């Protein structure tokens, strides 16, 4: 009897030990606990994103399609980094600069989507990324479309040369869009892939008036006369082998807002205003653009967000053409745009933050921002995706992304930009001549630079 009892106890003990081992094995493989030596166990990062991102699935207001939320990014990142946790702070574009400044001052996030890298890096609040790139054998800068990395370089408080503080996350570009149907109705040859100012002006003139097929009033051209007008003007100067000026660090910058190329460019815009509908300065007159009743032939300074998704949503993709903005003799010109991803200097989990930066630029996330969000990827391999090849209008966008002025205009979100914009508006409203407006812009911007 005693022998049977011992045997039963032995069996019971073996079963208990087996269950303990099984539970331990489950814990080890599933949770990434600290006991298993998991690198990311217990680590957490907060990622700030700007735009139309949402946590959960929503309906796209343009296309009516369902759009997955960033919860899919959270799930995939945490799957790839067992034990880690990623949280998101999502904000709209409106007021993002001030909100980002408040967040980074308070140390609220580890990773930031930051178009204003050039403004934040000098504050010493961003982590330089070159050391991470150098020690990470799995990461290669060659994955990015040409000029995307260079465009986001900036100067930290102790830097003598431009450094990498952000890597390309969202791509963007500016280009000239046009309506092929109007060109056909007027019997005008489509814009060349790289048009000159003279070509655009000539064709815009030919298509201003009563449409010979529909009898409707058409306008040859349209451009925003308000917040983006400074960049439209700078591109015109670049198309004449001019520029906004020189330098990057504030103590080295010299503006040439009153150069002959800038004056000629503004006079060109004044001539084009005569071929456009009224309301340029208040962003009006383009209400029929990307509709079947469109009455404007050529649109300057357009972006993929303004054009690609709406064109396909309206079934107008075969009607829209894209030409490059004005370039100098080296093929360079136009605003460098988009959003890089950066690491906060104050982050307590910088290695995990770097893992997110790599994840944000991986094919998984880049496909998400393109196929779900309708945003522009920044990596070369995107040009081989079926989803991109099926969207022919994207191909000239990638070309536009590879040829803007880099690095990004250092004054692009500072007071000189708003001074120049104000003076372009003054010329467009007849308050001042082009020469007077740009002389004033040069004087006020130089004074601001000297007194900042």
CSV table of C-alpha atoms in Angstrom, one decimal, residues 236-243 261 327-332 405:
chain,number,residue,atom,x,y,z
A,236,UNK,CA,10.8,80.8,-61.2
A,237,UNK,CA,14.2,82.3,-60.2
A,238,UNK,CA,15.8,78.8,-60.1
A,239,UNK,CA,14.4,78.2,-63.6
A,240,UNK,CA,16.5,81.2,-64.7
A,241,UNK,CA,19.6,79.8,-62.9
A,242,UNK,CA,19.0,82.1,-60.0
A,243,UNK,CA,18.3,81.3,-56.4
A,261,UNK,CA,15.8,86.6,-61.7
A,327,UNK,CA,14.7,73.7,-63.2
A,328,UNK,CA,18.1,75.3,-63.6
A,329,UNK,CA,20.7,74.1,-66.1
A,330,UNK,CA,21.8,71.4,-63.7
A,331,UNK,CA,18.2,70.0,-63.6
A,332,UNK,CA,17.6,71.3,-60.0
A,405,UNK,CA,16.7,72.3,-54.2
